[in-house]
Amino acid sequence: MGPLLGLLIGMVFALAAGSAARASAVFEIAAGAPPRTLESSYFGTHLHRLRIPPQARSEMLPTPWPAGLLGTLRLWDSGTRWADIEPAPGRFDFAQLDHYVAQAEAHAATVMLVLGSTPRWASARPTEPCAYGHGCLAEPANLDHWDRYVEAVAQRYKGRIALFELWNEPYFSDFPRDRGHPGAFFSGSADTMVELARRTRAVLDRVSPQTVLLTPGFTGSTERLELFLSKGGAYYVGGVAFHYYVATDREFVELHRRVRSAMQKHGLASLPVYNTESGFEVRAAQASGLPPLGVPQFDERGAAAQLASSLILGAFLGVQGYYQYAWDNTRMGLLGADGQTPAAGYRAYATVRRWLSGASLLGCAPMAQGALRCRFQREGRHGSILWRPTPGPLLRIAVPRAAELLAIEDAIAGPVTGALEVHAAEVGNVPRLLWTRHPWPLSTAVERGE
């Protein structure tokens, strides 16, 4: 090998190493000061069929409450839209919302209600098609009708609904490409949405001042969030809602940091951010001939693994609440085809909740060979959650004997046996928890498997 060729090869390896280092740096997540103790209210979801309204003709059974798993519930696609609650001017039907709120209270879970989705009778554009018929994309023609609706809900559920999310996934007419977007849930202007925020906060200040008002639940890029905040929306909200529909762990972290950057830019750095929707479609739905939902697709095990890792990352990044979408959804849910039997995603969700609820979170850092390690402490023991956030072979991670490896648990499969004697664990894309009696250094050996 000549000197020039050797130099070129060295440069290639250096560039590759630098690129890998930059990629790994995405997963450097520092502990808070003091470290965050994760509360059960972090773990949320949506329930479509907790109650099936009498007028609904459904072959599905009502979904049983996931006992012991949920700390919070977001009400969307649950028969609790404005159009459901006030089907005619001044005529309110609270039966569905009453049931959901009562069930949440019975299980010590907080409630977030998504406002909006205009009844056709109140719509500024009643013939405009929307996901639920016609008219629901538009703002109300008479904003006094909005005030009456918000006041009725706030008065009835004062002290019982903790958070209002202003709207679901708005697209703004300010952006030409947003007009007629098939995934839109709001077709008005950003100025109109800010005015709805102002009016909502005024009603809450009068009727239920302790209720937190969040931004609309934005999705996709952060430009709509930034437009809403820049036009004055930042003044009226107590937190930001965003939908983290991403396909990889890296995308999850990068999206969160863009949201945080937008908040800091508009003076909201001290407010919480809520991931009010995250979900992963199981590819089996495609086999049945159904069109794609436009969200990340995985096989069942892959969807469960991605749910587990995003739940973990959200907790360590400081996300206030993670609302999985949706518990009993036929294509993105955590139950089997019968809507009752727990699936792999259910096990992953329940396992991560058991691992982290009440834990003191000590941060995440990349290891050698592309492994990621998130550390926490609870009840005098040290937990390290390890997985590989990028595709690749299994990794074998050795644990120093002085750390005293106590147990290994897979987020989907449960306890891992036969590894404690050799003080090592095989790690792939499914997070695994290693319990040790003592902490151990990040420089621990990592080897590629087959």
Tab-separated table of C-alpha atoms in Angstrom:
chain	number	residue	atom	x	y	z
A	1	MET	CA	0.000	0.000	0.000
A	2	GLY	CA	1.434	3.371	-1.010
A	3	PRO	CA	1.509	6.371	1.336
A	4	LEU	CA	-1.173	8.224	-0.634
A	5	LEU	CA	-3.533	5.238	-0.658
A	6	GLY	CA	-2.965	4.742	3.054
A	7	LEU	CA	-3.729	8.387	3.706
A	8	LEU	CA	-6.948	8.201	1.688
A	9	ILE	CA	-8.098	5.065	3.487
A	10	GLY	CA	-7.318	6.698	6.806
A	11	MET	CA	-9.384	9.735	5.817
A	12	VAL	CA	-12.317	7.515	4.841
A	13	PHE	CA	-12.228	5.725	8.203
A	14	ALA	CA	-11.907	9.044	10.048
A	15	LEU	CA	-14.898	10.497	8.201
A	16	ALA	CA	-16.941	7.365	8.897
A	17	ALA	CA	-16.003	7.472	12.571
A	18	GLY	CA	-16.887	11.172	12.733
A	19	SER	CA	-20.241	10.541	11.067
A	20	ALA	CA	-20.983	7.704	13.500
A	21	ALA	CA	-20.032	9.922	16.430
A	22	ARG	CA	-22.364	12.689	15.240
A	23	ALA	CA	-25.176	10.182	14.778
A	24	SER	CA	-24.605	8.811	18.263
A	25	ALA	CA	-24.587	12.310	19.767
A	26	VAL	CA	-28.303	12.581	18.993
A	27	PHE	CA	-28.903	10.140	21.840
A	28	GLU	CA	-26.935	12.051	24.465
A	29	ILE	CA	-29.722	12.890	26.932
A	30	ALA	CA	-28.616	14.464	30.173
A	31	ALA	CA	-30.361	13.889	33.472
A	32	GLY	CA	-32.405	16.736	34.857
A	33	ALA	CA	-31.221	18.788	37.803
A	34	PRO	CA	-32.541	17.281	39.978
A	35	PRO	CA	-33.206	14.050	38.050
A	36	ARG	CA	-36.803	13.553	37.019
A	37	THR	CA	-38.885	11.096	39.019
A	38	LEU	CA	-41.357	9.686	36.518
A	39	GLU	CA	-44.979	9.825	37.639
A	40	SER	CA	-47.659	7.417	36.472
A	41	SER	CA	-49.438	10.351	34.788
A	42	TYR	CA	-46.826	10.122	32.025
A	43	PHE	CA	-48.469	6.946	30.693
A	44	GLY	CA	-51.543	7.730	28.611
A	45	THR	CA	-53.591	6.430	25.723
A	46	HIS	CA	-56.886	6.779	23.830
A	47	LEU	CA	-59.870	4.441	24.163
A	48	HIS	CA	-62.313	4.315	21.254
A	49	ARG	CA	-64.847	1.946	22.770
A	50	LEU	CA	-64.815	2.400	26.521
A	51	ARG	CA	-68.523	3.025	25.986
A	52	ILE	CA	-70.361	2.225	22.773
A	53	PRO	CA	-73.243	4.708	22.416
A	54	PRO	CA	-76.697	3.131	22.127
A	55	GLN	CA	-77.190	4.579	18.629
A	56	ALA	CA	-73.910	3.085	17.369
A	57	ARG	CA	-74.191	-0.269	15.620
A	58	SER	CA	-70.923	-1.985	16.468
A	59	GLU	CA	-70.031	-5.652	16.500
A	60	MET	CA	-67.119	-4.892	18.815
A	61	LEU	CA	-67.446	-5.295	22.563
A	62	PRO	CA	-66.787	-2.348	24.889
A	63	THR	CA	-63.111	-2.085	25.794
A	64	PRO	CA	-62.341	-2.894	29.435
A	65	TRP	CA	-60.324	-0.257	31.271
A	66	PRO	CA	-56.622	-1.287	31.313
A	67	ALA	CA	-56.481	-1.645	35.093
A	68	GLY	CA	-53.273	-0.444	36.728
A	69	LEU	CA	-51.689	0.804	33.504
A	70	LEU	CA	-53.038	4.254	32.663
A	71	GLY	CA	-52.237	7.485	34.439
A	72	THR	CA	-53.998	9.714	31.937
A	73	LEU	CA	-56.495	9.527	29.083
A	74	ARG	CA	-56.874	11.756	26.020
A	75	LEU	CA	-60.388	11.960	24.659
A	76	TRP	CA	-60.387	11.908	20.878
A	77	ASP	CA	-62.172	9.508	18.530
A	78	SER	CA	-64.242	8.605	21.549
A	79	GLY	CA	-67.582	10.195	20.674
A	80	THR	CA	-66.722	13.335	22.639
A	81	ARG	CA	-66.187	15.964	19.923
A	82	TRP	CA	-68.096	19.251	20.030
A	83	ALA	CA	-70.317	17.863	17.266
A	84	ASP	CA	-71.141	14.887	19.522
A	85	ILE	CA	-71.729	16.949	22.661
A	86	GLU	CA	-73.903	19.680	21.109
A	87	PRO	CA	-75.719	18.064	18.161
A	88	ALA	CA	-78.169	20.982	17.939
A	89	PRO	CA	-77.884	24.612	19.099
A	90	GLY	CA	-78.055	24.733	22.881
A	91	ARG	CA	-78.905	21.011	23.219
A	92	PHE	CA	-76.113	19.198	25.037
A	93	ASP	CA	-75.662	15.442	25.368
A	94	PHE	CA	-73.009	14.627	27.978
A	95	ALA	CA	-73.726	10.893	28.374
A	96	GLN	CA	-70.607	9.721	26.524
A	97	LEU	CA	-68.271	12.259	28.097
A	98	ASP	CA	-69.743	11.614	31.554
A	99	HIS	CA	-68.936	7.920	31.230
A	100	TYR	CA	-65.348	8.451	30.143
A	101	VAL	CA	-64.640	10.981	32.878
A	102	ALA	CA	-66.259	8.782	35.550
A	103	GLN	CA	-64.216	5.748	34.464
A	104	ALA	CA	-60.998	7.759	34.530
A	105	GLU	CA	-61.810	9.043	38.022
A	106	ALA	CA	-62.579	5.525	39.214
A	107	HIS	CA	-59.080	4.473	38.129
A	108	ALA	CA	-57.263	7.609	39.374
A	109	ALA	CA	-56.383	8.795	35.861
A	110	THR	CA	-56.337	12.403	34.717
A	111	VAL	CA	-58.315	13.454	31.633
A	112	MET	CA	-57.366	15.559	28.611
A	113	LEU	CA	-60.263	16.630	26.382
A	114	VAL	CA	-59.682	17.749	22.804
A	115	LEU	CA	-61.932	20.713	22.010
A	116	GLY	CA	-63.327	21.537	18.616
A	117	SER	CA	-64.549	19.629	15.567
A	118	THR	CA	-67.408	22.000	14.795
A	119	PRO	CA	-70.998	20.767	14.489
A	120	ARG	CA	-72.377	21.273	11.000
A	121	TRP	CA	-75.071	23.619	12.285
A	122	ALA	CA	-72.369	25.937	13.733
A	123	SER	CA	-69.820	25.651	10.913
A	124	ALA	CA	-68.562	28.595	8.881
A	125	ARG	CA	-68.316	26.152	5.929
A	126	PRO	CA	-71.060	23.553	6.494
A	127	THR	CA	-70.680	21.860	3.092
A	128	GLU	CA	-66.903	21.365	3.410
A	129	PRO	CA	-66.081	17.633	3.625
A	130	CYS	CA	-64.268	16.428	6.752
A	131	ALA	CA	-63.305	13.158	8.411
A	132	TYR	CA	-66.639	12.959	10.247
A	133	GLY	CA	-69.015	14.203	7.544
A	134	HIS	CA	-69.267	17.879	6.667
A	135	GLY	CA	-68.443	21.181	8.323
A	136	CYS	CA	-66.208	20.008	11.165
A	137	LEU	CA	-62.975	21.404	9.665
A	138	ALA	CA	-64.181	24.978	9.873
A	139	GLU	CA	-64.254	27.459	12.707
A	140	PRO	CA	-67.752	28.324	13.988
A	141	ALA	CA	-69.552	30.999	11.960
A	142	ASN	CA	-70.531	32.703	15.218
A	143	LEU	CA	-67.750	32.577	17.802
A	144	ASP	CA	-70.281	33.103	20.597
A	145	HIS	CA	-71.339	29.504	19.942
A	146	TRP	CA	-67.763	28.438	20.734
A	147	ASP	CA	-67.835	30.360	24.004
A	148	ARG	CA	-71.097	28.679	25.014
A	149	TYR	CA	-69.730	25.206	24.223
A	150	VAL	CA	-66.455	25.745	26.102
A	151	GLU	CA	-68.273	27.215	29.105
A	152	ALA	CA	-70.735	24.320	29.264
A	153	VAL	CA	-67.926	21.761	29.273
A	154	ALA	CA	-65.687	23.716	31.660
A	155	GLN	CA	-68.534	24.292	34.122
A	156	ARG	CA	-69.714	20.678	34.125
A	157	TYR	CA	-66.240	19.147	34.521
A	158	LYS	CA	-64.586	21.758	36.694
A	159	GLY	CA	-61.902	20.013	38.743
A	160	ARG	CA	-62.472	16.764	36.813
A	161	ILE	CA	-60.908	17.437	33.401
A	162	ALA	CA	-57.353	18.626	33.990
A	163	LEU	CA	-56.360	19.652	30.465
A	164	PHE	CA	-58.025	21.028	27.354
A	165	GLU	CA	-56.238	20.624	24.024
A	166	LEU	CA	-57.460	23.420	21.779
A	167	TRP	CA	-57.974	21.372	18.586
A	168	ASN	CA	-56.762	18.217	16.858
A	169	GLU	CA	-54.157	18.444	14.068
A	170	PRO	CA	-54.996	21.804	12.491
A	171	TYR	CA	-53.820	22.726	9.027
A	172	PHE	CA	-53.859	26.448	8.336
A	173	SER	CA	-55.157	28.243	5.244
A	174	ASP	CA	-52.092	30.500	5.583
A	175	PHE	CA	-50.116	27.752	3.808
A	176	PRO	CA	-51.347	27.156	0.225
A	177	ARG	CA	-50.425	23.461	0.339
A	178	ASP	CA	-52.638	22.994	3.428
A	179	ARG	CA	-55.847	23.896	1.607
A	180	GLY	CA	-57.806	20.752	0.925
A	181	HIS	CA	-55.231	18.558	2.683
A	182	PRO	CA	-56.900	15.139	3.201
A	183	GLY	CA	-55.431	14.761	6.690
A	184	ALA	CA	-56.591	18.142	7.981
A	185	PHE	CA	-58.857	18.589	11.001
A	186	PHE	CA	-59.020	22.393	10.725
A	187	SER	CA	-59.085	24.477	7.558
A	188	GLY	CA	-59.205	28.016	8.940
A	189	SER	CA	-56.444	30.537	9.477
A	190	ALA	CA	-53.849	30.699	12.222
A	191	ASP	CA	-55.350	34.036	13.312
A	192	THR	CA	-58.705	32.347	13.820
A	193	MET	CA	-57.111	29.587	15.901
A	194	VAL	CA	-55.382	32.197	18.076
A	195	GLU	CA	-58.731	33.914	18.590
A	196	LEU	CA	-60.251	30.584	19.682
A	197	ALA	CA	-57.361	30.231	22.148
A	198	ARG	CA	-57.980	33.719	23.509
A	199	ARG	CA	-61.677	33.059	23.976
A	200	THR	CA	-61.076	29.649	25.539
A	201	ARG	CA	-58.604	31.012	28.065
A	202	ALA	CA	-61.030	33.839	28.933
A	203	VAL	CA	-63.808	31.315	29.606
A	204	LEU	CA	-61.511	29.130	31.702
A	205	ASP	CA	-60.239	32.094	33.720
A	206	ARG	CA	-63.829	32.869	34.600
A	207	VAL	CA	-65.190	29.356	35.140
A	208	SER	CA	-62.313	26.931	35.818
A	209	PRO	CA	-58.970	28.758	36.144
A	210	GLN	CA	-57.076	25.657	37.264
A	211	THR	CA	-57.733	23.895	33.935
A	212	VAL	CA	-54.635	23.888	31.721
A	213	LEU	CA	-55.100	24.950	28.095
A	214	LEU	CA	-52.666	23.393	25.611
A	215	THR	CA	-51.950	24.412	22.037
A	216	PRO	CA	-53.721	22.481	19.316
A	217	GLY	CA	-52.187	19.048	18.815
A	218	PHE	CA	-49.923	19.802	15.865
A	219	THR	CA	-48.441	17.140	13.626
A	220	GLY	CA	-45.732	16.924	10.972
A	221	SER	CA	-43.295	19.838	10.822
A	222	THR	CA	-43.185	22.519	13.513
A	223	GLU	CA	-44.033	25.434	11.178
A	224	ARG	CA	-47.737	25.500	12.111
A	225	LEU	CA	-46.845	25.470	15.791
A	226	GLU	CA	-44.446	28.359	15.226
A	227	LEU	CA	-47.039	30.342	13.264
A	228	PHE	CA	-49.643	29.847	15.993
A	229	LEU	CA	-47.200	30.942	18.701
A	230	SER	CA	-45.868	33.918	16.732
A	231	LYS	CA	-49.384	35.281	16.117
A	232	GLY	CA	-50.086	35.444	19.857
A	233	GLY	CA	-51.110	31.900	20.721
A	234	ALA	CA	-48.147	31.636	23.097
A	235	TYR	CA	-49.860	34.091	25.442
A	236	TYR	CA	-52.849	31.858	26.152
A	237	VAL	CA	-51.430	28.356	26.642
A	238	GLY	CA	-49.908	26.484	29.546
A	239	GLY	CA	-48.181	23.829	27.462
A	240	VAL	CA	-47.569	22.536	23.944
A	241	ALA	CA	-49.247	19.507	22.380
A	242	PHE	CA	-47.570	17.736	19.476
A	243	HIS	CA	-48.072	14.398	17.724
A	244	TYR	CA	-44.865	12.362	17.522
A	245	TYR	CA	-45.625	10.198	14.483
A	246	VAL	CA	-42.123	9.050	13.561
A	247	ALA	CA	-40.554	5.836	12.295
A	248	THR	CA	-37.276	5.733	14.237
A	249	ASP	CA	-35.807	6.641	17.605
A	250	ARG	CA	-33.562	9.219	15.974
A	251	GLU	CA	-36.570	10.954	14.393
A	252	PHE	CA	-38.337	10.947	17.774
A	253	VAL	CA	-35.439	12.718	19.497
A	254	GLU	CA	-34.902	15.184	16.663
A	255	LEU	CA	-38.611	16.088	16.483
A	256	HIS	CA	-38.725	16.660	20.225
A	257	ARG	CA	-35.754	19.001	20.038
A	258	ARG	CA	-37.355	20.971	17.189
A	259	VAL	CA	-40.516	21.381	19.250
A	260	ARG	CA	-38.454	22.527	22.232
A	261	SER	CA	-36.529	24.941	20.030
A	262	ALA	CA	-39.782	26.487	18.770
A	263	MET	CA	-41.014	26.836	22.348
A	264	GLN	CA	-37.808	28.523	23.453
A	265	LYS	CA	-37.941	30.913	20.502
A	266	HIS	CA	-41.372	32.108	21.592
A	267	GLY	CA	-40.714	32.327	25.325
A	268	LEU	CA	-42.247	29.011	26.379
A	269	ALA	CA	-39.069	27.171	27.430
A	270	SER	CA	-40.377	26.647	30.959
A	271	LEU	CA	-43.685	25.058	29.861
A	272	PRO	CA	-44.290	21.324	29.453
A	273	VAL	CA	-44.626	19.529	26.125
A	274	TYR	CA	-47.094	16.677	25.693
A	275	ASN	CA	-46.844	13.963	23.047
A	276	THR	CA	-50.587	13.710	22.584
A	277	GLU	CA	-50.430	11.055	19.849
A	278	SER	CA	-47.887	8.392	18.910
A	279	GLY	CA	-48.754	5.209	17.097
A	280	PHE	CA	-47.407	2.514	14.791
A	281	GLU	CA	-49.526	0.677	12.241
A	282	VAL	CA	-49.131	-3.092	12.119
A	283	ARG	CA	-48.667	-4.261	8.530
A	284	ALA	CA	-51.276	-6.994	8.935
A	285	ALA	CA	-53.842	-4.281	8.216
A	286	GLN	CA	-52.414	-3.964	4.711
A	287	ALA	CA	-52.919	-7.669	4.089
A	288	SER	CA	-56.655	-7.148	4.601
A	289	GLY	CA	-56.753	-4.657	1.743
A	290	LEU	CA	-57.109	-1.551	3.888
A	291	PRO	CA	-55.399	1.612	2.647
A	292	PRO	CA	-52.396	2.847	4.649
A	293	LEU	CA	-53.020	5.350	7.421
A	294	GLY	CA	-50.027	7.528	6.612
A	295	VAL	CA	-48.220	6.624	9.831
A	296	PRO	CA	-45.142	4.400	10.369
A	297	GLN	CA	-45.743	0.708	9.591
A	298	PHE	CA	-44.117	-2.317	11.247
A	299	ASP	CA	-44.724	-5.978	11.857
A	300	GLU	CA	-46.294	-6.653	15.253
A	301	ARG	CA	-43.006	-7.187	17.060
A	302	GLY	CA	-41.408	-4.152	15.422
A	303	ALA	CA	-44.348	-1.930	16.377
A	304	ALA	CA	-44.113	-3.128	19.978
A	305	ALA	CA	-40.360	-2.515	20.076
A	306	GLN	CA	-40.767	0.989	18.660
A	307	LEU	CA	-43.504	1.778	21.176
A	308	ALA	CA	-41.259	0.635	24.024
A	309	SER	CA	-38.242	2.651	22.885
A	310	SER	CA	-40.233	5.826	22.199
A	311	LEU	CA	-41.927	5.583	25.599
A	312	ILE	CA	-38.478	5.324	27.192
A	313	LEU	CA	-36.981	8.184	25.175
A	314	GLY	CA	-39.959	10.444	25.838
A	315	ALA	CA	-39.583	9.908	29.570
A	316	PHE	CA	-35.865	10.710	29.568
A	317	LEU	CA	-36.335	13.731	27.263
A	318	GLY	CA	-38.800	15.252	29.724
A	319	VAL	CA	-42.056	14.808	27.781
A	320	GLN	CA	-44.822	15.513	30.278
A	321	GLY	CA	-47.291	12.939	28.982
A	322	TYR	CA	-47.177	10.239	26.301
A	323	TYR	CA	-50.576	9.373	24.777
A	324	GLN	CA	-50.371	6.167	22.752
A	325	TYR	CA	-52.796	6.071	19.815
A	326	ALA	CA	-54.847	4.066	20.298
A	327	TRP	CA	-55.373	1.260	22.790
A	328	ASP	CA	-58.260	-0.462	20.981
A	329	ASN	CA	-57.610	0.784	17.446
A	330	THR	CA	-57.985	-2.083	14.991
A	331	ARG	CA	-54.773	-1.187	13.117
A	332	MET	CA	-52.571	0.623	15.629
A	333	GLY	CA	-53.836	-0.783	18.911
A	334	LEU	CA	-52.376	-2.912	21.666
A	335	LEU	CA	-55.096	-5.572	21.598
A	336	GLY	CA	-55.711	-8.497	19.269
A	337	ALA	CA	-58.245	-8.658	16.447
A	338	ASP	CA	-61.022	-9.386	18.947
A	339	GLY	CA	-60.393	-6.058	20.682
A	340	GLN	CA	-59.915	-7.817	24.019
A	341	THR	CA	-56.764	-9.994	24.013
A	342	PRO	CA	-53.422	-8.321	24.893
A	343	ALA	CA	-50.926	-8.231	22.009
A	344	ALA	CA	-47.158	-7.624	21.904
A	345	GLY	CA	-47.647	-3.853	22.123
A	346	TYR	CA	-49.679	-4.277	25.288
A	347	ARG	CA	-46.845	-6.219	26.903
A	348	ALA	CA	-44.295	-3.595	25.843
A	349	TYR	CA	-46.391	-0.725	27.208
A	350	ALA	CA	-47.090	-2.478	30.505
A	351	THR	CA	-43.447	-3.495	30.929
A	352	VAL	CA	-42.017	-0.018	30.346
A	353	ARG	CA	-44.568	1.432	32.731
A	354	ARG	CA	-43.518	-1.058	35.406
A	355	TRP	CA	-39.843	-0.322	34.811
A	356	LEU	CA	-40.019	3.460	34.933
A	357	SER	CA	-42.998	4.542	37.031
A	358	GLY	CA	-41.542	6.074	40.194
A	359	ALA	CA	-37.951	5.793	38.921
A	360	SER	CA	-35.314	8.517	39.125
A	361	LEU	CA	-34.120	9.052	35.539
A	362	LEU	CA	-30.356	9.487	35.177
A	363	GLY	CA	-29.995	10.097	31.443
A	364	CYS	CA	-29.132	8.230	28.236
A	365	ALA	CA	-25.849	7.840	26.377
A	366	PRO	CA	-24.637	5.918	23.312
A	367	MET	CA	-22.309	2.966	23.801
A	368	ALA	CA	-19.939	1.255	21.388
A	369	GLN	CA	-21.237	-0.508	18.266
A	370	GLY	CA	-24.452	1.551	18.164
A	371	ALA	CA	-25.977	0.457	21.466
A	372	LEU	CA	-27.932	2.939	23.588
A	373	ARG	CA	-28.154	2.900	27.349
A	374	CYS	CA	-30.692	4.774	29.511
A	375	ARG	CA	-30.027	4.639	33.265
A	376	PHE	CA	-32.343	5.011	36.231
A	377	GLN	CA	-32.450	4.217	39.913
A	378	ARG	CA	-35.279	2.903	42.045
A	379	GLU	CA	-35.530	1.360	45.483
A	380	GLY	CA	-31.770	1.190	45.881
A	381	ARG	CA	-31.185	-0.719	42.647
A	382	HIS	CA	-29.670	0.450	39.384
A	383	GLY	CA	-31.455	-0.085	36.090
A	384	SER	CA	-29.908	0.123	32.635
A	385	ILE	CA	-32.226	-0.120	29.624
A	386	LEU	CA	-30.258	-1.160	26.551
A	387	TRP	CA	-31.201	-1.515	22.914
A	388	ARG	CA	-29.948	-0.857	19.416
A	389	PRO	CA	-31.866	2.115	17.918
A	390	THR	CA	-30.550	1.452	14.390
A	391	PRO	CA	-30.708	-1.783	12.345
A	392	GLY	CA	-27.871	-4.228	12.833
A	393	PRO	CA	-26.808	-7.529	14.391
A	394	LEU	CA	-27.358	-8.410	18.014
A	395	LEU	CA	-24.844	-6.924	20.421
A	396	ARG	CA	-23.329	-8.714	23.380
A	397	ILE	CA	-22.846	-6.380	26.329
A	398	ALA	CA	-20.695	-7.525	29.221
A	399	VAL	CA	-21.492	-6.304	32.737
A	400	PRO	CA	-18.619	-6.098	35.265
A	401	ARG	CA	-18.958	-8.696	38.008
A	402	ALA	CA	-18.526	-5.981	40.609
A	403	ALA	CA	-21.855	-4.462	39.471
A	404	GLU	CA	-23.650	-7.683	40.549
A	405	LEU	CA	-26.092	-8.367	37.714
A	406	LEU	CA	-29.416	-9.294	39.351
A	407	ALA	CA	-31.887	-9.751	36.493
A	408	ILE	CA	-32.454	-9.200	32.771
A	409	GLU	CA	-35.884	-8.519	31.310
A	410	ASP	CA	-37.015	-8.086	27.699
A	411	ALA	CA	-39.704	-5.450	27.047
A	412	ILE	CA	-41.794	-7.948	25.072
A	413	ALA	CA	-40.716	-11.452	26.071
A	414	GLY	CA	-40.246	-10.890	29.809
A	415	PRO	CA	-37.471	-12.351	32.016
A	416	VAL	CA	-34.303	-13.530	30.246
A	417	THR	CA	-32.781	-16.630	31.814
A	418	GLY	CA	-29.379	-18.231	31.417
A	419	ALA	CA	-27.438	-14.967	31.040
A	420	LEU	CA	-26.783	-13.997	34.632
A	421	GLU	CA	-24.031	-16.570	35.094
A	422	VAL	CA	-21.913	-15.075	32.302
A	423	HIS	CA	-22.668	-11.471	33.317
A	424	ALA	CA	-23.657	-10.475	29.798
A	425	ALA	CA	-26.769	-9.677	27.775
A	426	GLU	CA	-27.606	-9.874	24.084
A	427	VAL	CA	-29.272	-6.689	22.880
A	428	GLY	CA	-31.169	-5.919	19.666
A	429	ASN	CA	-33.946	-3.491	18.760
A	430	VAL	CA	-36.194	-4.537	21.653
A	431	PRO	CA	-35.235	-2.697	24.863
A	432	ARG	CA	-33.904	-4.885	27.679
A	433	LEU	CA	-33.545	-3.924	31.318
A	434	LEU	CA	-30.478	-4.994	33.285
A	435	TRP	CA	-30.901	-4.684	37.052
A	436	THR	CA	-27.666	-4.396	39.012
A	437	ARG	CA	-26.871	-3.830	42.657
A	438	HIS	CA	-24.228	-1.234	41.805
A	439	PRO	CA	-23.696	1.219	38.904
A	440	TRP	CA	-21.280	0.293	36.120
A	441	PRO	CA	-19.287	2.377	33.622
A	442	LEU	CA	-20.347	3.252	30.109
A	443	SER	CA	-17.042	1.897	28.769
A	444	THR	CA	-18.169	-1.699	29.349
A	445	ALA	CA	-17.282	-4.047	26.482
A	446	VAL	CA	-19.744	-4.314	23.602
A	447	GLU	CA	-19.276	-7.011	20.978
A	448	ARG	CA	-21.101	-7.664	17.734
A	449	GLY	CA	-23.080	-10.891	17.589
A	450	GLU	CA	-23.889	-13.001	14.574
